[in-house]
Each structure stands twice: as structure tokens, then as C-alpha cells.
CSV table of C-alpha atoms in Angstrom, one decimal:
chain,number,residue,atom,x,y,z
A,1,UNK,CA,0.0,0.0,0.0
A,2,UNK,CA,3.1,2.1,0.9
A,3,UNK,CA,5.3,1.5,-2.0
A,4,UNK,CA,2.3,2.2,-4.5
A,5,UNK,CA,0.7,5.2,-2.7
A,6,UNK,CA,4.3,7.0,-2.5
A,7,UNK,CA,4.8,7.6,-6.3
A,8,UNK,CA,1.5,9.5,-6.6
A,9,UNK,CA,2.0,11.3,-3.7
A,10,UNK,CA,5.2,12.3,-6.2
A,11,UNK,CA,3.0,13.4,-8.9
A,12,UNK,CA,-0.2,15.1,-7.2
A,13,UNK,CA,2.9,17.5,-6.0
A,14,UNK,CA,4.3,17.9,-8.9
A,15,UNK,CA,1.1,18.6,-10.6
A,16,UNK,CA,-0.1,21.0,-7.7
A,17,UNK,CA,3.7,22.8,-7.8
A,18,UNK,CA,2.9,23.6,-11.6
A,19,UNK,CA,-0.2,25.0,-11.2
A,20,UNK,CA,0.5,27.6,-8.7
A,21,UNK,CA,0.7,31.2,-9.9
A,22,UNK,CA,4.2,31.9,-11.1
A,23,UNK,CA,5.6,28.6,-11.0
A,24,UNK,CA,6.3,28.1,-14.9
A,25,UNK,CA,8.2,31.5,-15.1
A,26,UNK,CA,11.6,31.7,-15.8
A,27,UNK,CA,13.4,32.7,-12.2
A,28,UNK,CA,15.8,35.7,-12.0
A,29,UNK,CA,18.4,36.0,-9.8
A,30,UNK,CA,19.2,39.4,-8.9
A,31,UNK,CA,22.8,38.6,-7.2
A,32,UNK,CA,24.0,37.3,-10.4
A,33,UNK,CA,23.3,40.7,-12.2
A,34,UNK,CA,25.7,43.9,-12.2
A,35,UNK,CA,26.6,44.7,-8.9
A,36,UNK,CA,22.9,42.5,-7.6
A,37,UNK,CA,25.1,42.0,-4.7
A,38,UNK,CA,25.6,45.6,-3.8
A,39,UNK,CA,22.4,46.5,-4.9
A,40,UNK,CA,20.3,44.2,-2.7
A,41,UNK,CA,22.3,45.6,0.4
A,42,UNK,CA,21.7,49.2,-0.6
A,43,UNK,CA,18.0,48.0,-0.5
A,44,UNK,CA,18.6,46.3,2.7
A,45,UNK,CA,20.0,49.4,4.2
A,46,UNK,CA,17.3,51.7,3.3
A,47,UNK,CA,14.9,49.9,4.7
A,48,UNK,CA,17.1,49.9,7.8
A,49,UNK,CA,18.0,53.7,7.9
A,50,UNK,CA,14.2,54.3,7.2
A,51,UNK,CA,12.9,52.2,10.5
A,52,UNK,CA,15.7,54.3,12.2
A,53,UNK,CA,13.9,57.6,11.2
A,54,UNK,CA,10.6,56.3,11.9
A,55,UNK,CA,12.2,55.5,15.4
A,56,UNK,CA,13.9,58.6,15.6
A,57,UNK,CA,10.6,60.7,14.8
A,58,UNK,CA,8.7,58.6,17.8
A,59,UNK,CA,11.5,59.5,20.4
A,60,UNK,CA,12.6,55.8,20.8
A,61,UNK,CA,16.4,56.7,19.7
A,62,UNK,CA,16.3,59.3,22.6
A,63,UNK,CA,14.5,57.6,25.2
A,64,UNK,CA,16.8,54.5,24.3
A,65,UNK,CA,20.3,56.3,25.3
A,66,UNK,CA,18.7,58.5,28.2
A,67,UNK,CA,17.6,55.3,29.7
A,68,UNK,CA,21.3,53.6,29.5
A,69,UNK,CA,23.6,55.3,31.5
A,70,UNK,CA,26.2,52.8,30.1
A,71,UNK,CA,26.5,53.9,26.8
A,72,UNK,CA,26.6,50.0,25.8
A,73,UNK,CA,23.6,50.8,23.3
A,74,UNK,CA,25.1,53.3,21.7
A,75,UNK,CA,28.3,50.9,21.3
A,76,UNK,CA,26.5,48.4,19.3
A,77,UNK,CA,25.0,50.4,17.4
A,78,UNK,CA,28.1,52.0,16.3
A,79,UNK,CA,29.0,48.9,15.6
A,80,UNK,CA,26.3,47.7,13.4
A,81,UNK,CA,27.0,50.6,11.3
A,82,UNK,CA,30.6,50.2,11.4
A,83,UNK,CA,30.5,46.6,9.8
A,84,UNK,CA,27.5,47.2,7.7
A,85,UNK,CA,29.2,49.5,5.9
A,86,UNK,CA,32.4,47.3,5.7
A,87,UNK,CA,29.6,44.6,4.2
A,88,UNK,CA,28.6,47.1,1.9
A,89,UNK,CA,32.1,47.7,0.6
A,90,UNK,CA,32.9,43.7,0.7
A,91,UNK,CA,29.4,43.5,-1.5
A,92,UNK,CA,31.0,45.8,-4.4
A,93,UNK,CA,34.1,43.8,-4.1
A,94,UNK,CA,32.2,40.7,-4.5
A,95,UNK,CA,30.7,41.6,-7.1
A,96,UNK,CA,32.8,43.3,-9.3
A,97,UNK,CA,34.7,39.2,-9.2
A,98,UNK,CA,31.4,38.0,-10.0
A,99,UNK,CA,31.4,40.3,-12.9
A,100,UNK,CA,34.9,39.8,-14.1
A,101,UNK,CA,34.4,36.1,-14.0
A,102,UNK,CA,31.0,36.0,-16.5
A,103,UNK,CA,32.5,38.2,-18.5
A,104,UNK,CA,35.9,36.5,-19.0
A,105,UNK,CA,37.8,39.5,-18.5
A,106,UNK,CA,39.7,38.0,-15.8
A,107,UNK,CA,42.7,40.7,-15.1
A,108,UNK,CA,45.9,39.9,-12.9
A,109,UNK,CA,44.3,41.1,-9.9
A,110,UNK,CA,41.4,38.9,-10.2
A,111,UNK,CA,41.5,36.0,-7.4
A,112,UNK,CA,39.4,33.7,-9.9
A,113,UNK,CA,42.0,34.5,-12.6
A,114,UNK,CA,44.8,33.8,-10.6
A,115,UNK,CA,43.1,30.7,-9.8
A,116,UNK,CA,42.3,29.4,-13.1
A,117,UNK,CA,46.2,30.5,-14.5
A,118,UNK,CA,47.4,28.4,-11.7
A,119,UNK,CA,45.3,25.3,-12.2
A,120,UNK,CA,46.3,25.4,-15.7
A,121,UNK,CA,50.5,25.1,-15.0
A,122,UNK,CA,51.8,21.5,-15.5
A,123,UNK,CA,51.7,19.4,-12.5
A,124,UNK,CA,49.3,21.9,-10.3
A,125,UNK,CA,47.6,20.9,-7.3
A,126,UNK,CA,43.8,22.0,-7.7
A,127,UNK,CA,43.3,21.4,-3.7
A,128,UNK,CA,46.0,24.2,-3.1
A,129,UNK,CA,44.8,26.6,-5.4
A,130,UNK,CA,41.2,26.0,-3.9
A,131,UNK,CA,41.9,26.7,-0.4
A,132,UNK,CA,43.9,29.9,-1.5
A,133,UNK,CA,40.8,31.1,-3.5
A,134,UNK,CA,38.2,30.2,-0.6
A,135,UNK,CA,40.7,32.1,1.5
A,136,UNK,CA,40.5,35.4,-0.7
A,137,UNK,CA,36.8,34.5,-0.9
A,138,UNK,CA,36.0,33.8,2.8
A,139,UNK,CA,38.7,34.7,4.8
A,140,UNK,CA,37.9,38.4,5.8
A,141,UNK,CA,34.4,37.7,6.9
A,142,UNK,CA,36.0,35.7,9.6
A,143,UNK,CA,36.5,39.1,11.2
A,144,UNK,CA,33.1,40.4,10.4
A,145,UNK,CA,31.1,37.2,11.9
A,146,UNK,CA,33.9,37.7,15.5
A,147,UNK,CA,32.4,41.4,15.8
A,148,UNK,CA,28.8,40.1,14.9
A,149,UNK,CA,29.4,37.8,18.0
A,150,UNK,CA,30.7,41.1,19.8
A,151,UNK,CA,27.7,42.6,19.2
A,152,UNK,CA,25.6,39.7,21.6
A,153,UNK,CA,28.2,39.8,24.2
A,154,UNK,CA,27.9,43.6,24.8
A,155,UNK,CA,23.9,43.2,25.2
A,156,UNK,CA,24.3,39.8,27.7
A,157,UNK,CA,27.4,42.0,29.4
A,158,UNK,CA,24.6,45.3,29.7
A,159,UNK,CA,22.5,42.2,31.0
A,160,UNK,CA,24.8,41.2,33.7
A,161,UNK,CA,25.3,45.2,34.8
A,162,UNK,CA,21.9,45.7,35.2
A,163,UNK,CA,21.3,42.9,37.1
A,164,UNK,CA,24.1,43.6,39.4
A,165,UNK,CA,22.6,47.3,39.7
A,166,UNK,CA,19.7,46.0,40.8
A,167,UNK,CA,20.9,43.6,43.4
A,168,UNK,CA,23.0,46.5,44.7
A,169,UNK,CA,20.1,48.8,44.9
A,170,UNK,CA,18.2,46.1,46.4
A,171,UNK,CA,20.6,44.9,49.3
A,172,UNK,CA,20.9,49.0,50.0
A,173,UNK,CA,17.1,48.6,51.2
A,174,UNK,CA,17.0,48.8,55.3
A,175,UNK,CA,12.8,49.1,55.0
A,176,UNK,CA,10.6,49.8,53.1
A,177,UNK,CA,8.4,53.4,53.1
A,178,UNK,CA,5.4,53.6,51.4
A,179,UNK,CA,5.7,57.1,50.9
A,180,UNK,CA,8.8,56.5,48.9
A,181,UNK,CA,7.4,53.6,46.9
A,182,UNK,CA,7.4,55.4,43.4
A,183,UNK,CA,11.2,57.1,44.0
A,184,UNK,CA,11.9,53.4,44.9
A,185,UNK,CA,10.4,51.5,42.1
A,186,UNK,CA,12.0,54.4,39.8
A,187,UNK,CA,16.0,53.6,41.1
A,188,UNK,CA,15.1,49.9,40.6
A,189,UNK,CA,13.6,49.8,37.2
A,190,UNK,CA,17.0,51.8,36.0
A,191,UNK,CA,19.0,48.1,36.5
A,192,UNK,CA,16.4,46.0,34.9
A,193,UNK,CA,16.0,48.9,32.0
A,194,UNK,CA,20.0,48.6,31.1
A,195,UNK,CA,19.6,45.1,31.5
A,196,UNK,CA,16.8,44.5,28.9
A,197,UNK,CA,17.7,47.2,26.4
A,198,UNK,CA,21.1,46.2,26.2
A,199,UNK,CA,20.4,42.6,25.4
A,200,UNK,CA,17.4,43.7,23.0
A,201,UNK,CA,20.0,46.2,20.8
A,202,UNK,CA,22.3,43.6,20.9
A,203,UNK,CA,19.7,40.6,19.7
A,204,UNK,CA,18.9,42.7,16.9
A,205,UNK,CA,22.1,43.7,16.1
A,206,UNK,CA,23.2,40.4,15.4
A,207,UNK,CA,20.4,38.8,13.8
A,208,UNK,CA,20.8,41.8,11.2
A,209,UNK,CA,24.5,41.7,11.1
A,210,UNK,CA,24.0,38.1,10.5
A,211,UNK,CA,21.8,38.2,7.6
A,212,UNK,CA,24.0,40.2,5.6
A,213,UNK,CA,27.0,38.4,6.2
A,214,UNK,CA,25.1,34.6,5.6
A,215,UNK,CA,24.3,36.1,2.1
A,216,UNK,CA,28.2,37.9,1.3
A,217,UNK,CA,29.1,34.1,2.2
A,218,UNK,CA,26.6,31.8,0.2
A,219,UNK,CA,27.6,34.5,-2.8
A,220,UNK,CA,31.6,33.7,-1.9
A,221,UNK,CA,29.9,29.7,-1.7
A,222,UNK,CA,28.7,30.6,-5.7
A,223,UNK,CA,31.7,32.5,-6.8
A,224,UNK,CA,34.1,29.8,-5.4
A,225,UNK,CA,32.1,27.1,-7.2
A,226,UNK,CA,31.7,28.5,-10.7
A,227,UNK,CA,35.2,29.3,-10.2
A,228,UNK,CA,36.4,25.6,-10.4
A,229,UNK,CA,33.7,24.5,-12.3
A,230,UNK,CA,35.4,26.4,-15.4
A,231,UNK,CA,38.8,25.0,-14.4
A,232,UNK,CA,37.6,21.6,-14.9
A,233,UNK,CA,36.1,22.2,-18.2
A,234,UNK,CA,40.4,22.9,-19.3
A,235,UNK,CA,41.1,19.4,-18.2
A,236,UNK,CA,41.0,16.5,-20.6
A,237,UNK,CA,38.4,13.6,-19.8
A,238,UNK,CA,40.7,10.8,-18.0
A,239,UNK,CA,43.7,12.6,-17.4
A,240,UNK,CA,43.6,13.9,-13.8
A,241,UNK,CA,44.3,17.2,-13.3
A,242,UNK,CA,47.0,17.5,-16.7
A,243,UNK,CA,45.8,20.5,-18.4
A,244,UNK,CA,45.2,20.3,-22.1
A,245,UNK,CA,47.4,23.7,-23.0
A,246,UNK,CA,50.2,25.2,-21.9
């Protein structure tokens, strides 16, 4: 009953995924055009700088650093912006290789080129050459992804001060006044509200962070890929690695 039913499970799908709207058009992927790369995190960003405004307008930005007397906020977001920008710039870089390598002008200061001239000399060893060109491809976001971490820390370490604020405030207590319940609620909320914003900012931080630096490395992935896929097409069927010209 299994064996038979499982094959037109296979097909009803199939038949469903063709008949829903869009399905039969060709797909376009906008990283693989001029600069898509760039362009998509220009996008990105603007809708970033324009929840900032909108924020801005409703007095969150303000309330945000008057209410953190640690200035650990204002850190990560200086840091956000710091290596969002540096994504930005990485983006361009990206893809002006991408663009270089559809287009077969592959100059001396092209990593892909330097790759596929080195694959081609007599006795080369592709593994080599591959790790270099995943390092030129990969190796500086190492950096990025160790300040996206950064970025958490500072909010869990804003956690941990305003935590210890309040236990401070709360082991200064000798009794309790009613009459000075609201001045006393107000001095402990002032831990608990570094503690919270601090880890919020710093949530956010890196789950945006992240997202741009997960797609600068699955296009790296891409470039990396076609990059040896066109090497092999220069070796002969049988031969190993032996290149087919000099």
C-alpha cells in the first residue's frame, strides 16, 4: 500500500507545484546581475535607515540612550554601522569578481584568474589553489562574523550590569516606606532597564548583522564554485588534473 501510494503522492505535488501562480516562469536572480550584490544591500540598508527615522521621529532613539547610563547601546549600534558599511564595501568587491568572471575579463588582480592560471600550469595541485581562493573569498568575513558575536556579548554583558545594579540597589534597602514607593520602584527599574535594552540592541544587532554576512558568504559559496567549475572544463576527460594547453 506504501510503495504504491508514495509515487502518486510524487505526482499530485508535482502537478499542484505547476499550477500555482508563477511557478512556470523563468526565475531571476538578482545577485548574479551587475553589482545585484551591492544592490540588494543598498536595499537592505534603506529599509534599515528608514525604520531608524521612523524610530527617531517617535523619540525611541532618545529615550533609548537617556535610559542607558552605560552607553553600551550606543556601542552596538556604532557597531552595526561600522561593519555594515564594511559589508557594503565587501558586496561591491564581490561583485565586481562575479562580474569579471561571466565576463571572461579576468585581469591579474582577479582571485578567480589567478586561480584558473594556476590550475592550468603542469603538475598543479587544484586542492592548493582551492583553499587559497576560498581564503581570498571567505577569509575576511572571519573578522566580520567575530564582531557580529561582539555585538551579543555587549547586550548579555549590559545584561549582567543591570542585574548587578539591581541587586546593589536592592541589598541597600534597610525598610521599606510607602511614601517612597514610586522614587523606589523608579532607582530599581533603572537596573532591569539597562539590563533589557542592552540585550534587545544587541539581539537585533546580530540577527541583522548576520543576515548580511550569511548572504556575502553563500555569494563567496557561488563564486568559489563557478570558479572551479570552469577550471575543470580545461582538463581532458581521463587525465587527472593535466591540463590540455600550456
Amino acid at each position: 500500500m506504501s510503495t504504491t501510494s508514495a509515487p502518486n503522492h510524487r505526482m499530485f505535488g508535482a502537478l499542484l507545484a505547476r499550477r500555482l501562480p508563477g511557478a512556470n516562469r523563468p526565475t531571476m536572480n538578482l545577485e548574479r546581475a551587475e553589482h545585484g550584490l551591492f544592490l540588494l544591500w543598498l536595499a537592505f540598508m534603506g529599509l534599515l535607515v528608514f525604520a531608524s527615522w521612523l524610530l527617531w521621529k517617535a523619540g525611541a532613539w532618545h529615550r533609548l540612550i537617556d535610559a542607558d547610563p552605560t552607553h553600551l547601546t550606543v556601542a552596538i549600534v556604532l557597531l552595526f554601522i561600522g561593519c555594515s558599511l564594511w559589508t557594503g564595501q565587501r558586496a561591491w568587491v564581490l561583485g565586481l569578481e562575479r562580474q569579471r568572471l561571466d565576463s571572461g575579463h579576468i585581469g591579474d588582480g582577479s582571485w578567480c584568474g589567478h586561480f584558473l592560471h594556476g590550475t592550468r600550469q603542469p603538475g598543479a595541485d587544484r586542492a592548493s589553489w582551492l583553499q587559497v581562493l576560498g581564503e581570498q573569498a571567505h577569509g575576511p568575513h572571519e573578522m566580520a562574523w567575530w564582531l557580529n558575536g561582539i555585538q551579543l556579548k555587549l547586550g548579555l554583558l549590559g545584561k549582567v550590569i543591570g542585574f548587578s545594579i539591581l541587586a546593589l540597589q536592592l541589598g541597600q534597602m534597610d525598610s521599606f516606606d510607602p511614601s517612597q514607593s514610586a522614587q523606589l520602584l523608579k532607582s530599581l527599574t533603572g537596573g532591569l532597564g539597562i539590563a533589557l535594552l542592552t540585550t534587545v540592541t544587541g539581539l537585533t544587532g546580530n540577527i541583522l548583522l548576520g543576515l548580511q554576512l550569511m548572504r556575502l558568504d553563500r555569494f563567496a559559496d557561488a563564486l568559489v564554485a563557478d570558479a572551479l567549475a570552469l577550471s575543470l572544463k580545461h582538463t581532458e576527460p581521463g587525465h587527472g588534473d593535466r591540463p590540455t594547453g600550456p
